Amino acid sequence: MADRNIFSGSTGGRSIMLGAAGAVALGLAAFFTAVPADSQSGSVVNIYSYREPVLIDPLLKAFTAKTGIKTKVIFAKAGLTERMAAEGQNSPADVLLTVDIGRLAEAKSKGVSQPLTSKALTESIPAAYRDPDGHWFGVSMRARVIYASKERVKQTAISYEDLADPKWKGKICSRSAQHTYNLGLIASIIAHMGEAKAEAWLRGFKANLARKPAGGDREQVRDVFAGRCDIAIGNTYYMAAMQRNKKNPEQQKWAAAVRIIFPNVTGRGTHVNLSGMVLAKYAPHKAAAIKLMEFLASAEGQKIYAEIVSEYPLKAGIPLAPHVESWGHLKADSLPLARIAELRKKASTLVDKVNFDAGP
């Protein structure tokens, strides 16, 4: 995809969307070369984002309206953390916004983050959803749930352990287990069950697949709709994405054919993951960057984010978006996300060991 402008809002902020890593290198250089004079005094925040501009634009507009600080956003699906590492002290990035605990942990391990002590952040974001050393903070939470056929699945309760039950043989759809969303889930299974039992579970899960893992979360729901499987694994926010997809009304049919079941609600709770934020190691506008991060964790920021992205706010007392609340009650697994990050490598090794992505 060629570099192009995405939006130029009333905030004075700008954003560009980038494709491959080469485009990232060119795009960042061009985008941040001519920095307005006012940005040198800290009245701008440069954001590298794995989150699409349309999802964060309303937040950034509200932030600018509140503080007068403008924003500039680079969006890419991959390569931003690597770019920050390559740029080193010359990086223009102030804040990195990510969509998974894996990328949050990666930012820390690659040395592109810096620790932050902020009373506003620690009071808003529970300890389980922030780095113990202050290198990353969650912004919103999503749950990894079961999408079940309304027509063919009558039960209303399920556990992740049940995915290995032979009664589901040939009835489960899943994307690649090496995808970051599934690695997080498998890491949580290792944390709760131990590596040996997690391996046995993953082998049973694989044996129950209806087909070779492929596609994204929405494609799993599509295949439940089509009758290729009865249940599928997916993140909660995809339900809203399908229900609201006016450009592709077929996806609304997929969503209408399934209901969400939150696994393990009578036990440890449902596995959750994060979208999150990182203060860049060499942030040139550190004070403004911290103000943005604190805004995202504030009651105002959390409310906007919950409504726009159809995820769960982390700050206590913030109401769910009505359509999110309609899916049912989420009892979140209290396992610290930092523990999930630690076990992701073991999870990936386990996926290869059982050859999960080869299919049943």
CSV table of C-alpha atoms in Angstrom, one decimal:
chain,number,residue,atom,x,y,z
A,1,MET,CA,0.0,0.0,0.0
A,2,ALA,CA,1.4,3.4,-0.9
A,3,ASP,CA,1.8,6.1,1.7
A,4,ARG,CA,-1.2,8.3,1.9
A,5,ASN,CA,-2.9,10.8,4.2
A,6,ILE,CA,-5.6,9.3,6.3
A,7,PHE,CA,-7.1,12.3,8.1
A,8,SER,CA,-6.5,15.9,9.0
A,9,GLY,CA,-8.8,16.7,11.8
A,10,SER,CA,-9.7,19.8,13.7
A,11,THR,CA,-7.1,18.9,16.2
A,12,GLY,CA,-4.4,19.8,13.8
A,13,GLY,CA,-3.3,16.2,14.0
A,14,ARG,CA,-2.2,14.2,11.0
A,15,SER,CA,-1.9,10.5,10.2
A,16,ILE,CA,-0.4,8.3,7.6
A,17,MET,CA,-0.9,4.6,6.9
A,18,LEU,CA,2.1,2.5,5.9
A,19,GLY,CA,2.4,-1.0,4.4
A,20,ALA,CA,5.7,-2.9,4.3
A,21,ALA,CA,8.7,-2.2,6.3
A,22,GLY,CA,10.3,-0.2,3.5
A,23,ALA,CA,7.3,2.0,3.3
A,24,VAL,CA,7.7,2.6,7.0
A,25,ALA,CA,11.2,3.8,6.6
A,26,LEU,CA,10.3,6.2,3.8
A,27,GLY,CA,7.1,7.3,5.3
A,28,LEU,CA,8.4,8.1,8.8
A,29,ALA,CA,11.3,10.1,7.3
A,30,ALA,CA,9.0,12.2,5.1
A,31,PHE,CA,6.2,12.6,7.7
A,32,PHE,CA,8.4,13.8,10.6
A,33,THR,CA,11.0,15.8,8.7
A,34,ALA,CA,9.2,19.1,8.8
A,35,VAL,CA,8.2,19.3,12.4
A,36,PRO,CA,6.2,22.5,13.2
A,37,ALA,CA,8.0,25.0,15.4
A,38,ASP,CA,5.4,24.6,18.2
A,39,SER,CA,6.1,20.9,18.4
A,40,GLN,CA,9.6,21.7,19.7
A,41,SER,CA,8.1,23.1,22.9
A,42,GLY,CA,6.1,20.0,23.5
A,43,SER,CA,2.7,20.9,22.0
A,44,VAL,CA,2.6,17.9,19.8
A,45,VAL,CA,2.8,14.1,20.4
A,46,ASN,CA,4.2,11.8,17.8
A,47,ILE,CA,2.5,8.4,17.9
A,48,TYR,CA,3.5,5.2,16.3
A,49,SER,CA,0.4,3.0,16.2
A,50,TYR,CA,-0.6,-0.6,15.4
A,51,ARG,CA,-4.1,0.5,16.0
A,52,GLU,CA,-6.0,1.8,13.0
A,53,PRO,CA,-6.4,5.6,12.8
A,54,VAL,CA,-10.2,5.5,12.6
A,55,LEU,CA,-10.3,3.8,16.0
A,56,ILE,CA,-8.1,6.4,17.8
A,57,ASP,CA,-9.0,9.6,15.9
A,58,PRO,CA,-12.0,10.4,18.2
A,59,LEU,CA,-9.7,10.0,21.3
A,60,LEU,CA,-7.0,12.2,19.8
A,61,LYS,CA,-9.5,14.9,18.9
A,62,ALA,CA,-10.8,14.9,22.5
A,63,PHE,CA,-7.2,15.0,23.9
A,64,THR,CA,-6.3,18.0,21.7
A,65,ALA,CA,-9.6,19.8,22.6
A,66,LYS,CA,-8.8,19.2,26.3
A,67,THR,CA,-5.0,20.0,26.3
A,68,GLY,CA,-4.3,22.0,23.1
A,69,ILE,CA,-1.6,19.4,22.3
A,70,LYS,CA,-1.7,18.2,18.7
A,71,THR,CA,-1.0,14.7,17.5
A,72,LYS,CA,0.7,13.1,14.6
A,73,VAL,CA,0.2,9.4,13.9
A,74,ILE,CA,2.0,6.7,11.9
A,75,PHE,CA,0.0,3.5,11.5
A,76,ALA,CA,1.4,0.2,10.3
A,77,LYS,CA,0.4,-3.4,10.8
A,78,ALA,CA,4.0,-4.4,11.4
A,79,GLY,CA,7.5,-3.1,11.7
A,80,LEU,CA,7.1,-0.1,14.0
A,81,THR,CA,8.9,-1.5,17.0
A,82,GLU,CA,11.8,-2.6,14.8
A,83,ARG,CA,11.8,0.9,13.3
A,84,MET,CA,12.1,2.5,16.7
A,85,ALA,CA,15.0,0.2,17.6
A,86,ALA,CA,16.8,1.1,14.4
A,87,GLU,CA,16.2,4.8,14.9
A,88,GLY,CA,17.6,4.8,18.4
A,89,GLN,CA,18.1,8.2,19.9
A,90,ASN,CA,17.0,9.8,16.6
A,91,SER,CA,13.5,8.3,16.8
A,92,PRO,CA,10.7,10.9,16.6
A,93,ALA,CA,8.3,8.6,18.4
A,94,ASP,CA,6.8,9.7,21.7
A,95,VAL,CA,4.2,7.0,22.3
A,96,LEU,CA,3.7,3.5,20.8
A,97,LEU,CA,0.1,2.2,20.7
A,98,THR,CA,-0.2,-1.6,20.4
A,99,VAL,CA,-2.9,-4.2,20.1
A,100,ASP,CA,-1.6,-7.2,22.0
A,101,ILE,CA,0.5,-8.1,25.1
A,102,GLY,CA,3.1,-9.7,22.7
A,103,ARG,CA,3.8,-6.4,21.1
A,104,LEU,CA,3.9,-4.6,24.5
A,105,ALA,CA,6.4,-7.1,25.8
A,106,GLU,CA,8.4,-6.8,22.6
A,107,ALA,CA,8.7,-3.1,23.0
A,108,LYS,CA,10.3,-3.6,26.4
A,109,SER,CA,12.5,-6.5,25.3
A,110,LYS,CA,13.8,-4.6,22.3
A,111,GLY,CA,14.7,-1.6,24.4
A,112,VAL,CA,12.4,1.0,22.8
A,113,SER,CA,10.4,1.8,26.0
A,114,GLN,CA,11.2,3.6,29.1
A,115,PRO,CA,9.8,3.1,32.6
A,116,LEU,CA,7.2,5.6,33.7
A,117,THR,CA,6.0,6.3,37.2
A,118,SER,CA,2.6,8.0,37.2
A,119,LYS,CA,0.1,8.1,40.0
A,120,ALA,CA,-2.7,8.7,37.4
A,121,LEU,CA,-1.8,5.6,35.5
A,122,THR,CA,-1.4,3.3,38.5
A,123,GLU,CA,-4.6,4.5,40.0
A,124,SER,CA,-6.6,3.9,36.8
A,125,ILE,CA,-4.9,0.7,35.4
A,126,PRO,CA,-5.1,-2.4,37.7
A,127,ALA,CA,-1.7,-4.0,38.4
A,128,ALA,CA,-2.5,-7.1,36.3
A,129,TYR,CA,-2.8,-5.0,33.2
A,130,ARG,CA,0.5,-3.0,33.4
A,131,ASP,CA,4.1,-3.9,33.4
A,132,PRO,CA,5.6,-4.3,37.0
A,133,ASP,CA,8.5,-2.1,35.9
A,134,GLY,CA,6.3,0.6,34.3
A,135,HIS,CA,7.3,0.0,30.7
A,136,TRP,CA,3.8,-0.6,29.4
A,137,PHE,CA,0.2,0.1,30.4
A,138,GLY,CA,-3.0,-1.4,29.2
A,139,VAL,CA,-5.6,0.8,27.6
A,140,SER,CA,-8.5,-1.6,27.0
A,141,MET,CA,-9.3,-5.2,27.4
A,142,ARG,CA,-10.7,-7.9,25.0
A,143,ALA,CA,-11.8,-11.4,25.8
A,144,ARG,CA,-10.9,-14.6,23.8
A,145,VAL,CA,-14.3,-16.3,23.6
A,146,ILE,CA,-16.3,-19.0,22.0
A,147,TYR,CA,-18.6,-18.2,19.1
A,148,ALA,CA,-21.2,-20.9,19.1
A,149,SER,CA,-23.9,-21.7,16.5
A,150,LYS,CA,-27.3,-20.6,17.7
A,151,GLU,CA,-28.8,-23.4,15.6
A,152,ARG,CA,-26.6,-26.4,16.5
A,153,VAL,CA,-25.2,-25.6,19.9
A,154,LYS,CA,-27.6,-25.7,22.8
A,155,GLN,CA,-25.2,-25.5,25.8
A,156,THR,CA,-24.6,-22.1,27.2
A,157,ALA,CA,-21.5,-22.8,29.3
A,158,ILE,CA,-18.1,-24.0,28.2
A,159,SER,CA,-14.5,-24.1,29.4
A,160,TYR,CA,-11.3,-23.9,27.4
A,161,GLU,CA,-10.5,-27.4,28.7
A,162,ASP,CA,-13.7,-28.6,26.9
A,163,LEU,CA,-12.1,-27.8,23.5
A,164,ALA,CA,-10.2,-31.0,23.9
A,165,ASP,CA,-13.3,-33.1,24.6
A,166,PRO,CA,-13.9,-35.7,21.9
A,167,LYS,CA,-17.6,-34.6,21.7
A,168,TRP,CA,-16.4,-31.6,19.6
A,169,LYS,CA,-14.5,-33.8,17.1
A,170,GLY,CA,-14.7,-32.2,13.7
A,171,LYS,CA,-16.7,-29.2,15.1
A,172,ILE,CA,-14.2,-26.5,16.0
A,173,CYS,CA,-12.7,-23.8,13.8
A,174,SER,CA,-9.6,-21.8,14.6
A,175,ARG,CA,-7.1,-19.5,13.1
A,176,SER,CA,-3.4,-20.3,13.3
A,177,ALA,CA,-2.3,-21.2,16.8
A,178,GLN,CA,0.9,-19.2,16.1
A,179,HIS,CA,-1.2,-16.0,15.8
A,180,THR,CA,-0.5,-13.7,18.7
A,181,TYR,CA,-4.2,-13.9,19.9
A,182,ASN,CA,-4.0,-17.7,20.2
A,183,LEU,CA,-0.5,-17.7,21.7
A,184,GLY,CA,-1.8,-15.6,24.5
A,185,LEU,CA,-4.6,-18.1,25.2
A,186,ILE,CA,-2.2,-21.0,25.1
A,187,ALA,CA,0.2,-19.2,27.4
A,188,SER,CA,-2.6,-18.8,29.9
A,189,ILE,CA,-3.3,-22.6,29.7
A,190,ILE,CA,0.3,-23.3,30.4
A,191,ALA,CA,0.2,-20.9,33.4
A,192,HIS,CA,-2.9,-22.6,34.8
A,193,MET,CA,-2.3,-26.3,33.9
A,194,GLY,CA,1.5,-26.7,33.5
A,195,GLU,CA,3.3,-27.5,30.3
A,196,ALA,CA,2.6,-31.2,30.2
A,197,LYS,CA,-1.1,-30.9,30.6
A,198,ALA,CA,-1.2,-27.9,28.3
A,199,GLU,CA,0.4,-30.1,25.6
A,200,ALA,CA,-2.1,-32.9,26.1
A,201,TRP,CA,-4.9,-30.3,25.9
A,202,LEU,CA,-3.5,-28.8,22.7
A,203,ARG,CA,-3.3,-32.2,21.1
A,204,GLY,CA,-7.0,-32.9,22.0
A,205,PHE,CA,-8.0,-29.4,20.7
A,206,LYS,CA,-6.1,-30.1,17.4
A,207,ALA,CA,-7.9,-33.5,17.0
A,208,ASN,CA,-11.3,-31.7,17.2
A,209,LEU,CA,-10.6,-29.2,14.5
A,210,ALA,CA,-13.0,-29.2,11.5
A,211,ARG,CA,-10.3,-28.1,9.1
A,212,LYS,CA,-6.8,-26.8,8.9
A,213,PRO,CA,-6.4,-23.5,10.8
A,214,ALA,CA,-6.8,-20.5,8.4
A,215,GLY,CA,-8.1,-17.0,8.2
A,216,GLY,CA,-8.8,-14.5,10.9
A,217,ASP,CA,-11.3,-14.5,13.7
A,218,ARG,CA,-14.1,-13.3,11.5
A,219,GLU,CA,-13.5,-16.1,9.0
A,220,GLN,CA,-14.0,-18.6,11.8
A,221,VAL,CA,-17.5,-17.1,12.5
A,222,ARG,CA,-18.2,-17.2,8.7
A,223,ASP,CA,-17.5,-21.0,8.8
A,224,VAL,CA,-19.8,-21.5,11.7
A,225,PHE,CA,-22.5,-19.7,9.7
A,226,ALA,CA,-21.8,-21.9,6.7
A,227,GLY,CA,-22.0,-25.1,8.8
A,228,ARG,CA,-18.4,-26.1,8.5
A,229,CYS,CA,-18.0,-26.1,12.3
A,230,ASP,CA,-20.2,-25.5,15.3
A,231,ILE,CA,-17.9,-23.4,17.5
A,232,ALA,CA,-15.0,-21.1,16.9
A,233,ILE,CA,-12.4,-19.1,18.9
A,234,GLY,CA,-12.4,-15.3,18.5
A,235,ASN,CA,-12.0,-12.0,20.2
A,236,THR,CA,-15.1,-10.2,21.5
A,237,TYR,CA,-14.7,-7.0,19.6
A,238,TYR,CA,-15.1,-8.9,16.3
A,239,MET,CA,-18.8,-9.3,17.1
A,240,ALA,CA,-19.3,-5.6,17.0
A,241,ALA,CA,-17.1,-5.3,13.9
A,242,MET,CA,-19.4,-7.8,12.1
A,243,GLN,CA,-22.6,-6.4,13.4
A,244,ARG,CA,-21.7,-2.9,12.3
A,245,ASN,CA,-20.2,-3.8,9.0
A,246,LYS,CA,-22.3,-1.8,6.5
A,247,LYS,CA,-19.8,-2.2,3.7
A,248,ASN,CA,-20.1,-6.0,3.9
A,249,PRO,CA,-23.6,-6.8,5.1
A,250,GLU,CA,-22.8,-10.5,4.7
A,251,GLN,CA,-20.8,-10.3,7.9
A,252,GLN,CA,-23.9,-9.1,9.7
A,253,LYS,CA,-25.4,-12.5,8.8
A,254,TRP,CA,-22.4,-14.3,10.2
A,255,ALA,CA,-22.8,-12.4,13.5
A,256,ALA,CA,-26.5,-13.1,13.7
A,257,ALA,CA,-25.9,-16.9,13.4
A,258,VAL,CA,-23.7,-17.1,16.5
A,259,ARG,CA,-23.8,-16.2,20.2
A,260,ILE,CA,-20.8,-15.5,22.5
A,261,ILE,CA,-20.0,-17.9,25.3
A,262,PHE,CA,-17.5,-16.7,27.9
A,263,PRO,CA,-15.4,-19.7,28.9
A,264,ASN,CA,-14.5,-20.7,32.5
A,265,VAL,CA,-17.0,-18.3,34.1
A,266,THR,CA,-17.6,-20.7,37.0
A,267,GLY,CA,-13.8,-21.1,37.6
A,268,ARG,CA,-10.8,-18.9,36.9
A,269,GLY,CA,-12.5,-16.7,34.4
A,270,THR,CA,-12.1,-15.9,30.7
A,271,HIS,CA,-8.7,-15.3,29.1
A,272,VAL,CA,-8.2,-11.6,28.3
A,273,ASN,CA,-5.7,-9.6,26.4
A,274,LEU,CA,-4.9,-5.9,26.0
A,275,SER,CA,-4.5,-3.0,23.7
A,276,GLY,CA,-1.8,-0.8,25.4
A,277,MET,CA,0.7,2.0,25.3
A,278,VAL,CA,4.4,2.6,25.8
A,279,LEU,CA,6.4,5.7,26.5
A,280,ALA,CA,9.1,5.7,23.8
A,281,LYS,CA,12.7,5.5,25.2
A,282,TYR,CA,13.8,8.7,23.5
A,283,ALA,CA,10.5,10.5,23.4
A,284,PRO,CA,11.4,14.1,22.3
A,285,HIS,CA,8.1,15.4,23.8
A,286,LYS,CA,8.0,13.4,27.0
A,287,ALA,CA,5.8,15.6,29.1
A,288,ALA,CA,3.2,15.8,26.3
A,289,ALA,CA,3.4,12.1,25.8
A,290,ILE,CA,2.7,11.4,29.5
A,291,LYS,CA,-0.3,13.7,29.3
A,292,LEU,CA,-1.6,11.7,26.4
A,293,MET,CA,-1.1,8.4,28.2
A,294,GLU,CA,-2.8,9.7,31.3
A,295,PHE,CA,-5.7,11.0,29.2
A,296,LEU,CA,-6.1,7.5,27.6
A,297,ALA,CA,-6.4,6.0,31.1
A,298,SER,CA,-8.7,8.8,32.4
A,299,ALA,CA,-12.5,8.4,32.8
A,300,GLU,CA,-13.1,10.5,29.7
A,301,GLY,CA,-10.6,8.6,27.6
A,302,GLN,CA,-11.7,5.2,28.8
A,303,LYS,CA,-15.3,6.0,28.0
A,304,ILE,CA,-14.6,7.2,24.5
A,305,TYR,CA,-12.3,4.2,23.8
A,306,ALA,CA,-14.8,1.7,25.1
A,307,GLU,CA,-17.6,3.0,22.9
A,308,ILE,CA,-15.4,3.4,19.7
A,309,VAL,CA,-13.5,0.1,19.8
A,310,SER,CA,-16.1,-2.1,21.5
A,311,GLU,CA,-13.6,-3.3,24.2
A,312,TYR,CA,-13.7,-3.4,28.0
A,313,PRO,CA,-12.4,-0.3,29.9
A,314,LEU,CA,-9.7,-1.0,32.5
A,315,LYS,CA,-10.5,1.9,34.8
A,316,ALA,CA,-13.1,0.9,37.4
A,317,GLY,CA,-16.5,2.5,37.2
A,318,ILE,CA,-16.6,3.1,33.4
A,319,PRO,CA,-19.8,1.8,31.8
A,320,LEU,CA,-19.6,-0.7,29.0
A,321,ALA,CA,-20.9,0.2,25.6
A,322,PRO,CA,-24.5,-1.1,25.5
A,323,HIS,CA,-23.8,-3.5,22.6
A,324,VAL,CA,-20.8,-4.9,24.6
A,325,GLU,CA,-22.9,-5.3,27.7
A,326,SER,CA,-25.5,-7.2,25.6
A,327,TRP,CA,-23.0,-10.1,25.1
A,328,GLY,CA,-23.2,-11.1,28.7
A,329,HIS,CA,-21.1,-10.8,31.8
A,330,LEU,CA,-17.3,-11.0,31.5
A,331,LYS,CA,-15.5,-12.6,34.4
A,332,ALA,CA,-11.9,-11.9,33.5
A,333,ASP,CA,-9.1,-14.3,34.4
A,334,SER,CA,-7.0,-12.4,37.0
A,335,LEU,CA,-3.7,-13.8,35.7
A,336,PRO,CA,-1.3,-10.9,35.2
A,337,LEU,CA,-0.7,-10.2,31.6
A,338,ALA,CA,3.1,-10.0,32.3
A,339,ARG,CA,2.9,-13.7,33.0
A,340,ILE,CA,1.2,-14.3,29.7
A,341,ALA,CA,4.1,-12.4,28.0
A,342,GLU,CA,6.7,-14.6,29.8
A,343,LEU,CA,5.1,-17.8,28.5
A,344,ARG,CA,4.4,-16.9,24.9
A,345,LYS,CA,7.7,-18.4,23.7
A,346,LYS,CA,6.8,-21.7,25.4
A,347,ALA,CA,3.4,-21.5,23.9
A,348,SER,CA,4.8,-21.1,20.4
A,349,THR,CA,7.2,-24.0,20.9
A,350,LEU,CA,4.3,-26.2,22.0
A,351,VAL,CA,2.2,-25.2,18.9
A,352,ASP,CA,5.1,-26.4,16.7
A,353,LYS,CA,5.6,-29.6,18.8
A,354,VAL,CA,2.0,-30.8,18.3
A,355,ASN,CA,2.0,-29.5,14.7
A,356,PHE,CA,-1.3,-27.7,15.4
A,357,ASP,CA,-1.4,-25.7,12.2
A,358,ALA,CA,-1.3,-28.8,10.1
A,359,GLY,CA,-4.9,-29.4,11.1
A,360,PRO,CA,-6.7,-32.6,12.3
